[in-house]
Amino acid sequence: MGLITPGLGLIFWSALGFLIVLFLLTKYAWKPILAALDEREKSIDHALKSAEIARNEMSNLKAENEKIIQEAKIERDNMLHKASEAAKQMIDEAKEKAQLEGAKMIESAKAAINTEKLAALEEVKVQVGILSMEVAEKILRANLSTDAAQQKLMDDLLKDIKLN
Amino acid sequence: MARKFLCLSILLSIFWLGFSNPVHAAGDGESKTGFILPHVMDNYEWHFATIGHTHVTLPLPVIIYSPDQGLEFFLSSNFQNHETHKFGKDYGVGGYYIDENYKLSAADPSRTFYDFSITKNVAMMFIVIAVLLFLMLKSANFYKRNPGAAPKGIASFIEPIVIFVRDEIALPNIGHKKYRKFTPYLLTLFFFIWVGNILGLFPEAANFTGNIALTFTLAIFTFIITNVNGNKDYWKHVFATPGVPVPLLLIIVPVEIIGLFTKPFALMVRLFVAITAGHIVILSFIALIFVFESMAVGVASTIMVVFINFIEILVATIQAYVFTLFSAMYIGLAVAEHDHH
């Protein structure tokens, strides 16, 4: 058992010891530890990958959202445009209708006024006729109160007929 | 983190100073440094301290197998003088004795026997194994109980190292197709050496990973795994190196075959030298105190020991890393699939 001459006993024991350690550690330590490390590395890898996927999906979703918002804006603009046009049309139509209606009303009012006027004039005419008849009667009564006057009227009337 | 390391180093140094065999300080120049080599080498007993004349030791089992007498068990204290706790030829038991250089011999020199004693380093290995099993099984338990959770406690200490060994040592050197098969071996190798190195730095601990028998065994494991898993390309490179003219093969093939063995040899020597040298340097600085017996040297040595302890913590990790890295590279070379030849 010198310094540089390996002793048989120690070779034997260290070989035995090392083999036992190798066996025990491989079976009960390295395999579970390495498996756990692999497992964890895999799960970290997996987590990173799924995070990447999620990020991509997020950006896709965002783009889609923006697209939807864009479309909605266009839609809204269209709707607003259509609505304002429809409103304008309705207003125009209403105006036209109102104008027509107004014109009709004015027309009918005019007609009614005319009728009223004619009726009033007729009334006036009748009244004038009655009045003139009354006047004429009074005048006649005054002028023809004597026989001579009556004769004279007769004569005049006859004269007129002859002339005709 | 740095403060923790500082505290740890200071603590280690204080222990080193406190427990370093003061009995040697009383003797002559030789025995003042005499504790260094026995410390870095293996021993049949675990000697902690000598307080006055009382030896604080842990006697260890001496197990001997011989073809003629079969298995025999003794206790290391049986081979010692009860007063001085010294081994020697005079204190033999059952036809064996341990001499002053801690060498087990048979009283009858013609007998052959095999020494399977639980020496200090083997006992140290049991502690290392216990610590390893405790740390790893506890953290494995965490993962079983909390699937998918972030690590906490021991698991959070172990996990980065496990990931480092898997992703920085196994994966780049062996390739993504086959690295999973060898990761458990490399993880065991790394933690075995690392915990051994770190625990070896504790005072009174054995120089377990700095023992050539252990580094030899580990290197042999890498050698076996490398060559058992060597594919067609690997062996073709050894015995019929592509693109080399036939006459040159006479030179190349022996070189390649030698190369098979120099790789584990380098592994064995590197770890042994790095750890043993570190222990010798620390012990030498401590020995300086007893050699010079001066306050100034004591202060300076202590500072140096603290500093070296820092470096040794670093070296403990680097050597575990390097041993694992080179093992992974050798395995990677053996299982690599070449498209370009």
Coordinates of C-alpha atoms in Angstrom, one line a residue:
Chain A
M1 CA 0.0 0.0 0.0
G2 CA 2.5 2.5 -1.2
L3 CA 1.8 6.0 -2.4
I4 CA 1.8 5.1 -6.1
T5 CA 1.1 1.4 -6.0
P6 CA -2.6 0.8 -6.0
G7 CA -3.7 -1.6 -3.2
L8 CA -5.9 -4.5 -4.2
G9 CA -8.2 -4.1 -1.2
L10 CA -9.0 -0.5 -1.9
I11 CA -9.5 -1.3 -5.6
F12 CA -11.9 -4.0 -4.7
W13 CA -13.9 -1.9 -2.2
S14 CA -13.9 1.2 -4.3
A15 CA -15.1 -0.7 -7.3
L16 CA -17.8 -2.3 -5.2
G17 CA -18.7 1.0 -3.6
F18 CA -18.8 2.8 -6.9
L19 CA -20.9 0.2 -8.6
I20 CA -23.4 0.2 -5.7
V21 CA -23.6 4.0 -5.8
L22 CA -23.9 3.9 -9.6
F23 CA -26.7 1.4 -9.3
L24 CA -28.6 3.1 -6.5
L25 CA -28.2 6.6 -7.8
T26 CA -29.1 5.7 -11.3
K27 CA -32.2 3.9 -10.2
Y28 CA -33.4 6.1 -7.4
A29 CA -31.9 9.5 -8.1
W30 CA -30.7 10.3 -11.6
K31 CA -33.7 8.7 -13.4
P32 CA -36.4 10.5 -11.4
I33 CA -34.4 13.8 -11.3
L34 CA -33.6 13.7 -15.1
A35 CA -37.2 12.7 -15.8
A36 CA -38.5 15.6 -13.7
L37 CA -36.1 18.0 -15.4
D38 CA -37.2 16.8 -18.8
E39 CA -40.8 17.0 -17.7
R40 CA -40.3 20.5 -16.5
E41 CA -38.4 21.6 -19.6
K42 CA -41.1 20.1 -21.7
S43 CA -43.8 21.9 -19.8
I44 CA -41.9 25.2 -20.0
D45 CA -41.4 24.7 -23.7
H46 CA -45.1 23.9 -24.0
A47 CA -46.1 27.0 -22.0
L48 CA -43.9 29.2 -24.1
K49 CA -45.3 27.7 -27.3
S50 CA -48.9 28.1 -26.1
A51 CA -48.1 31.7 -25.0
E52 CA -46.8 32.3 -28.5
I53 CA -50.0 30.8 -30.0
A54 CA -52.1 32.8 -27.6
R55 CA -50.3 36.0 -28.6
N56 CA -50.8 35.2 -32.2
E57 CA -54.5 34.5 -31.6
M58 CA -54.7 37.8 -29.6
S59 CA -53.2 39.7 -32.5
N60 CA -55.5 37.9 -34.9
L61 CA -58.5 38.7 -32.7
K62 CA -57.4 42.3 -32.5
A63 CA -57.2 42.5 -36.2
E64 CA -60.5 40.9 -36.6
N65 CA -62.0 43.2 -34.0
E66 CA -60.6 46.2 -35.9
K67 CA -62.1 44.8 -39.0
I68 CA -65.5 44.3 -37.4
I69 CA -65.3 47.9 -35.9
Q70 CA -64.3 49.2 -39.4
E71 CA -67.2 47.3 -41.0
A72 CA -69.6 48.5 -38.3
K73 CA -68.4 52.1 -38.9
I74 CA -69.1 51.8 -42.6
E75 CA -72.4 50.2 -41.8
R76 CA -73.3 53.0 -39.4
D77 CA -72.3 55.6 -42.0
N78 CA -74.4 53.9 -44.6
M79 CA -77.3 53.7 -42.3
L80 CA -77.0 57.3 -41.3
H81 CA -76.7 58.3 -44.9
K82 CA -79.7 56.3 -45.8
A83 CA -81.7 57.6 -42.9
S84 CA -80.9 61.2 -43.7
E85 CA -81.8 60.6 -47.2
A86 CA -85.0 59.0 -46.2
A87 CA -85.8 61.8 -43.8
K88 CA -85.0 64.3 -46.6
Q89 CA -87.3 62.5 -49.0
M90 CA -90.0 62.3 -46.4
I91 CA -89.7 66.0 -45.7
D92 CA -89.7 66.7 -49.4
E93 CA -92.7 64.5 -49.9
A94 CA -94.5 66.1 -46.9
K95 CA -93.7 69.5 -48.3
E96 CA -95.0 68.7 -51.7
K97 CA -98.1 67.2 -50.2
A98 CA -98.6 70.1 -47.9
Q99 CA -98.2 72.5 -50.9
L100 CA -100.7 70.5 -52.9
E101 CA -103.0 70.3 -49.9
G102 CA -102.6 74.0 -49.4
A103 CA -103.2 74.8 -53.0
K104 CA -106.3 72.6 -52.9
M105 CA -107.6 74.3 -49.8
I106 CA -106.9 77.7 -51.3
E107 CA -108.7 76.6 -54.5
S108 CA -111.7 75.4 -52.6
A109 CA -111.7 78.4 -50.4
K110 CA -111.6 80.6 -53.5
A111 CA -114.5 78.6 -54.9
A112 CA -116.5 78.9 -51.7
I113 CA -115.8 82.6 -51.6
N114 CA -116.9 83.0 -55.1
T115 CA -120.1 81.0 -54.5
E116 CA -120.7 83.1 -51.4
K117 CA -120.0 86.2 -53.4
L118 CA -122.4 85.2 -56.1
A119 CA -125.0 84.2 -53.5
A120 CA -124.5 87.6 -51.8
L121 CA -124.8 89.4 -55.2
E122 CA -127.9 87.5 -56.0
E123 CA -129.2 88.4 -52.6
V124 CA -128.3 92.0 -53.2
K125 CA -130.0 91.9 -56.6
V126 CA -133.1 90.5 -55.1
Q127 CA -133.1 93.0 -52.4
V128 CA -132.5 95.8 -55.0
G129 CA -135.3 94.3 -57.1
I130 CA -137.7 94.3 -54.1
L131 CA -136.6 97.8 -53.1
S132 CA -137.0 99.1 -56.6
M133 CA -140.4 97.4 -56.8
E134 CA -141.4 99.0 -53.6
V135 CA -140.1 102.4 -54.8
A136 CA -141.7 102.0 -58.1
E137 CA -144.9 101.0 -56.4
K138 CA -144.8 104.0 -54.2
I139 CA -143.9 106.3 -57.1
L140 CA -146.7 104.7 -59.2
R141 CA -149.0 105.0 -56.4
A142 CA -148.2 108.7 -56.2
N143 CA -148.2 109.4 -60.0
L144 CA -151.2 107.3 -60.8
S145 CA -153.5 108.5 -58.1
T146 CA -155.6 110.5 -60.6
D147 CA -157.5 109.3 -63.6
A148 CA -155.9 111.7 -65.8
A149 CA -152.5 110.5 -65.0
Q150 CA -153.6 107.0 -65.6
Q151 CA -155.0 107.9 -68.9
K152 CA -151.9 109.6 -69.9
L153 CA -149.9 106.6 -69.0
M154 CA -152.1 104.5 -71.0
D155 CA -151.7 106.7 -73.9
D156 CA -148.0 106.8 -73.7
L157 CA -147.8 103.0 -73.5
L158 CA -150.0 102.7 -76.5
K159 CA -147.9 105.2 -78.3
D160 CA -144.9 103.1 -77.7
I161 CA -146.6 100.0 -79.0
K162 CA -147.6 101.8 -82.2
L163 CA -144.2 102.9 -82.8
N164 CA -143.0 99.4 -82.6
Chain B
M1 CA -21.3 33.0 -1.1
A2 CA -17.7 34.3 -0.9
R3 CA -18.2 34.9 2.8
K4 CA -19.4 31.4 3.3
F5 CA -16.4 30.0 1.6
L6 CA -14.1 32.2 3.7
C7 CA -15.7 31.0 6.9
L8 CA -15.4 27.4 5.7
S9 CA -11.8 27.8 4.9
I10 CA -10.9 29.5 8.2
L11 CA -12.8 26.8 10.0
L12 CA -11.0 24.0 8.1
S13 CA -7.7 25.7 8.8
I14 CA -8.4 26.0 12.5
F15 CA -9.2 22.3 12.7
W16 CA -6.1 21.4 10.8
L17 CA -4.0 23.3 13.2
G18 CA -5.9 22.0 16.3
F19 CA -5.7 18.4 15.4
S20 CA -2.5 18.0 13.6
N21 CA -0.5 15.4 15.5
P22 CA 1.3 17.5 18.1
V23 CA 3.2 14.5 19.3
H24 CA 5.4 14.8 16.3
A25 CA 6.3 18.3 17.1
A26 CA 8.1 17.1 20.2
G27 CA 10.4 14.8 18.3
D28 CA 13.3 15.5 15.9
G29 CA 13.2 17.1 12.5
E30 CA 12.1 13.9 10.7
S31 CA 9.0 13.3 12.9
K32 CA 8.0 16.9 12.7
T33 CA 7.1 16.4 9.1
G34 CA 6.6 12.6 9.4
F35 CA 2.8 12.9 9.6
I36 CA 2.5 14.2 6.0
L37 CA 3.0 11.0 4.0
P38 CA 1.1 8.7 6.3
H39 CA -1.8 11.1 6.0
V40 CA -1.9 11.1 2.2
M41 CA -1.5 7.3 2.1
D42 CA -3.9 4.6 3.2
N43 CA -3.9 3.3 6.7
Y44 CA -5.3 0.4 8.8
E45 CA -6.5 2.7 11.5
W46 CA -8.2 6.1 11.6
H47 CA -6.0 8.2 13.8
F48 CA -7.7 11.5 14.8
A49 CA -5.5 13.0 17.5
T50 CA -3.0 12.3 20.2
I51 CA -3.8 14.2 23.4
G52 CA -0.9 13.7 25.8
H53 CA -0.4 9.9 25.6
T54 CA -4.0 9.1 24.7
H55 CA -4.5 8.2 21.1
V56 CA -7.9 9.0 19.7
T57 CA -8.3 6.4 16.9
L58 CA -10.9 4.4 15.2
P59 CA -9.7 0.8 14.8
L60 CA -10.8 -0.6 11.5
P61 CA -11.4 -4.2 10.4
V62 CA -8.5 -6.1 8.7
I63 CA -9.9 -8.6 6.3
I64 CA -7.5 -11.1 4.8
Y65 CA -8.2 -13.8 2.2
S66 CA -5.7 -16.5 1.7
P67 CA -6.1 -19.7 -0.4
D68 CA -4.9 -21.8 2.5
Q69 CA -6.8 -20.2 5.4
G70 CA -9.8 -18.6 3.7
L71 CA -11.3 -15.4 5.0
E72 CA -9.9 -14.0 8.3
F73 CA -11.1 -11.0 10.2
F74 CA -9.0 -9.0 12.7
L75 CA -9.2 -5.5 14.2
S76 CA -6.4 -3.1 13.4
S77 CA -5.9 -2.4 17.1
N78 CA -4.8 -6.0 17.5
F79 CA -1.7 -5.3 15.4
Q80 CA -0.6 -2.4 17.6
N81 CA 1.3 -1.8 20.8
H82 CA -1.3 -0.9 23.3
E83 CA 0.8 1.8 24.9
T84 CA 2.3 3.6 21.9
H85 CA -0.3 2.6 19.3
K86 CA 2.5 1.7 16.9
F87 CA 2.4 -1.0 14.4
G88 CA 5.4 -3.3 14.1
K89 CA 6.7 -6.8 13.4
D90 CA 6.4 -7.6 17.1
Y91 CA 2.7 -7.2 17.3
G92 CA 1.5 -9.8 14.8
V93 CA -1.8 -11.6 15.0
G94 CA -2.8 -14.9 13.3
G95 CA 0.5 -15.0 11.3
Y96 CA 0.2 -11.5 10.0
Y97 CA 1.7 -8.2 11.1
I98 CA 1.7 -4.6 10.0
D99 CA 5.1 -3.0 9.8
E100 CA 6.1 0.6 10.5
N101 CA 5.4 1.6 7.0
Y102 CA 1.8 0.4 7.3
K103 CA 2.4 -2.6 5.1
L104 CA 0.5 -5.8 5.9
S105 CA 2.8 -8.9 5.7
A106 CA 2.6 -12.5 6.5
A107 CA 5.0 -13.9 9.1
D108 CA 5.8 -16.6 6.7
P109 CA 7.0 -14.8 3.6
S110 CA 6.2 -17.7 1.3
R111 CA 2.4 -17.5 1.9
T112 CA 0.2 -15.7 -0.6
F113 CA -2.7 -13.7 0.7
Y114 CA -5.1 -10.9 -0.4
D115 CA -5.8 -7.9 1.7
F116 CA -9.4 -6.8 1.6
S117 CA -9.2 -4.6 4.8
I118 CA -11.6 -1.8 5.5
T119 CA -8.8 0.7 5.6
K120 CA -9.1 4.4 6.4
N121 CA -9.9 5.2 2.7
V122 CA -12.6 2.5 2.5
A123 CA -14.2 3.8 5.7
M124 CA -13.9 7.3 4.1
M125 CA -15.6 6.0 1.0
F126 CA -18.5 4.7 3.1
I127 CA -19.0 8.2 4.5
V128 CA -18.8 9.7 1.0
I129 CA -21.4 7.1 -0.2
A130 CA -23.6 7.9 2.7
V131 CA -23.4 11.6 2.1
L132 CA -24.0 11.1 -1.7
L133 CA -27.0 8.8 -1.1
F134 CA -28.5 11.2 1.4
L135 CA -28.1 14.3 -0.9
M136 CA -29.3 12.6 -4.0
L137 CA -32.2 10.5 -2.6
K138 CA -33.4 13.5 -0.7
S139 CA -33.4 15.7 -3.8
A140 CA -34.9 12.9 -5.9
N141 CA -37.6 12.7 -3.3
F142 CA -38.4 16.4 -3.7
Y143 CA -39.0 15.9 -7.4
K144 CA -41.3 12.9 -6.8
R145 CA -43.3 14.8 -4.2
N146 CA -43.5 18.1 -6.1
P147 CA -43.8 17.3 -9.8
G148 CA -43.2 20.3 -12.0
A149 CA -42.3 22.6 -9.1
A150 CA -39.2 24.8 -9.0
P151 CA -36.5 23.1 -6.9
K152 CA -36.1 24.0 -3.2
G153 CA -33.6 23.0 -0.5
I154 CA -31.1 20.3 -1.5
A155 CA -32.7 19.9 -4.9
S156 CA -32.0 23.5 -5.8
F157 CA -28.3 22.9 -4.9
I158 CA -28.1 19.7 -6.9
E159 CA -30.2 20.7 -9.9
P160 CA -27.8 23.2 -11.5
I161 CA -24.9 20.8 -11.2
V162 CA -27.0 18.0 -12.7
I163 CA -28.0 20.2 -15.5
F164 CA -24.4 21.4 -16.0
V165 CA -23.2 17.8 -16.2
R166 CA -26.0 16.8 -18.6
D167 CA -25.9 19.9 -20.9
E168 CA -22.2 21.0 -20.7
I169 CA -20.4 17.7 -20.3
A170 CA -22.5 14.8 -21.6
L171 CA -24.4 16.5 -24.4
P172 CA -21.6 18.3 -26.3
N173 CA -19.1 15.5 -26.0
I174 CA -21.3 12.5 -26.6
G175 CA -23.9 14.0 -28.9
H176 CA -27.6 14.3 -28.6
K177 CA -28.3 10.7 -29.8
K178 CA -26.6 8.8 -27.1
Y179 CA -25.8 11.2 -24.2
R180 CA -28.8 10.1 -22.2
K181 CA -27.4 6.6 -21.9
F182 CA -24.2 7.8 -20.3
T183 CA -25.5 10.8 -18.2
P184 CA -26.2 8.7 -15.1
Y185 CA -22.6 7.3 -15.2
L186 CA -21.1 10.8 -15.6
L187 CA -23.3 12.3 -12.9
T188 CA -22.3 9.5 -10.5
L189 CA -18.6 10.0 -11.5
F190 CA -18.8 13.8 -11.0
F191 CA -20.6 13.7 -7.6
F192 CA -18.5 10.8 -6.3
I193 CA -15.3 12.5 -7.0
W194 CA -16.5 16.0 -6.0
V195 CA -18.0 14.9 -2.7
G196 CA -14.9 12.8 -2.1
N197 CA -12.6 15.7 -2.8
I198 CA -14.6 18.1 -0.6
L199 CA -14.9 15.8 2.3
G200 CA -11.3 14.9 1.9
L201 CA -10.5 18.5 2.7
F202 CA -12.0 18.3 6.1
P203 CA -9.5 17.9 8.9
E204 CA -8.8 14.3 9.9
A205 CA -10.6 13.1 6.8
A206 CA -8.8 10.6 4.5
N207 CA -7.2 11.5 1.3
F208 CA -9.7 9.2 -0.5
T209 CA -9.9 10.7 -4.0
G210 CA -6.1 11.3 -3.9
N211 CA -5.4 7.6 -3.5
I212 CA -4.1 5.9 -6.7
A213 CA -6.2 2.8 -6.1
L214 CA -9.5 4.8 -6.3
T215 CA -8.4 6.9 -9.3
F216 CA -7.3 3.6 -10.9
T217 CA -10.7 2.0 -10.3
L218 CA -12.6 5.0 -11.7
A219 CA -10.3 5.2 -14.7
I220 CA -10.8 1.5 -15.3
F221 CA -14.6 2.1 -15.3
T222 CA -14.3 4.8 -17.9
F223 CA -11.9 2.6 -19.9
I224 CA -14.4 -0.4 -19.8
I225 CA -17.4 1.8 -20.7
T226 CA -15.5 3.5 -23.5
N227 CA -14.3 0.3 -25.1
V228 CA -17.5 -1.8 -24.6
N229 CA -19.5 1.0 -26.3
G230 CA -16.9 1.6 -29.0
N231 CA -18.6 1.3 -32.4
K232 CA -17.2 0.1 -35.8
D233 CA -15.7 3.5 -36.6
Y234 CA -13.8 3.6 -33.3
W235 CA -12.2 0.2 -33.8
K236 CA -11.5 1.0 -37.4
H237 CA -9.6 4.1 -36.3
V238 CA -7.6 2.0 -34.0
F239 CA -6.7 -1.0 -36.2
A240 CA -7.1 0.4 -39.7
T241 CA -6.8 4.1 -39.4
P242 CA -8.4 5.5 -42.5
G243 CA -6.4 7.5 -45.0
V244 CA -3.0 6.2 -43.7
P245 CA -0.8 4.3 -46.1
V246 CA -0.3 0.6 -45.2
P247 CA 3.4 0.9 -44.2
L248 CA 2.6 3.7 -41.8
L249 CA 0.0 1.5 -40.2
L250 CA 2.8 -0.5 -38.7
I251 CA 3.6 2.6 -36.6
I252 CA 0.1 4.1 -36.3
V253 CA -1.6 1.0 -35.0
P254 CA 0.7 0.4 -32.0
V255 CA 0.4 4.1 -31.2
E256 CA -3.4 3.9 -31.3
I257 CA -3.4 0.8 -29.1
I258 CA -1.1 2.5 -26.6
G259 CA -3.5 5.5 -26.9
L260 CA -6.3 3.3 -25.6
F261 CA -4.5 2.8 -22.4
T262 CA -2.9 6.2 -22.0
K263 CA -6.3 7.8 -21.8
P264 CA -7.4 6.1 -18.6
F265 CA -3.8 6.3 -17.3
A266 CA -3.9 10.1 -17.7
L267 CA -7.3 10.2 -15.9
M268 CA -5.8 8.1 -13.0
V269 CA -2.7 10.1 -12.6
R270 CA -4.3 13.5 -13.0
L271 CA -6.8 13.1 -10.2
F272 CA -4.3 11.3 -7.9
V273 CA -1.6 14.0 -8.3
A274 CA -3.9 17.0 -8.0
I275 CA -5.6 15.9 -4.8
T276 CA -2.5 14.4 -3.2
A277 CA -0.4 17.4 -4.0
G278 CA -3.0 19.7 -2.5
H279 CA -3.0 17.7 0.7
I280 CA 0.8 17.6 0.9
V281 CA 1.0 21.4 0.4
I282 CA -1.5 22.1 3.1
L283 CA 0.2 19.7 5.5
S284 CA 3.6 21.1 4.6
F285 CA 2.6 24.6 5.6
I286 CA 1.3 23.2 8.9
A287 CA 4.5 21.3 9.4
L288 CA 6.5 24.5 8.9
I289 CA 4.9 25.7 12.2
F290 CA 6.3 22.8 14.1
V291 CA 9.7 22.9 12.3
F292 CA 10.3 26.6 13.0
E293 CA 8.4 26.8 16.3
S294 CA 8.0 30.6 15.7
M295 CA 5.0 32.8 16.1
A296 CA 5.7 34.7 12.8
V297 CA 5.9 31.5 10.9
G298 CA 2.7 30.2 12.6
V299 CA 0.8 33.3 11.5
A300 CA 2.2 33.2 8.0
S301 CA 1.6 29.5 7.6
T302 CA -2.0 29.9 8.8
I303 CA -2.6 32.6 6.2
M304 CA -1.1 30.4 3.6
V305 CA -3.2 27.4 4.7
V306 CA -6.3 29.4 4.4
F307 CA -5.3 30.5 1.0
I308 CA -4.4 27.0 -0.1
N309 CA -7.7 25.7 1.3
F310 CA -9.5 28.2 -1.0
I311 CA -7.5 26.9 -3.9
E312 CA -8.2 23.3 -2.9
I313 CA -12.0 23.9 -2.8
L314 CA -11.5 25.1 -6.4
V315 CA -9.3 22.2 -7.3
A316 CA -11.8 19.7 -5.8
T317 CA -14.4 21.0 -8.2
I318 CA -12.2 21.4 -11.2
Q319 CA -10.7 17.9 -10.9
A320 CA -14.2 16.4 -10.6
Y321 CA -15.2 18.4 -13.6
V322 CA -12.1 17.4 -15.6
F323 CA -12.3 13.7 -14.8
T324 CA -16.0 13.7 -15.9
L325 CA -15.3 15.9 -18.9
F326 CA -12.5 13.6 -20.2
S327 CA -14.5 10.5 -19.5
A328 CA -17.3 12.0 -21.6
M329 CA -14.9 12.9 -24.3
Y330 CA -13.5 9.4 -24.5
I331 CA -16.9 7.9 -24.5
G332 CA -17.9 10.5 -27.1
L333 CA -15.0 9.4 -29.3
A334 CA -16.0 5.8 -29.0
V335 CA -19.6 6.2 -29.9
A336 CA -19.2 9.0 -32.5
E337 CA -20.6 8.3 -36.0
H338 CA -18.3 9.6 -38.7
D339 CA -19.7 10.5 -42.0
H340 CA -16.5 11.9 -43.4
H341 CA -14.2 9.0 -44.1

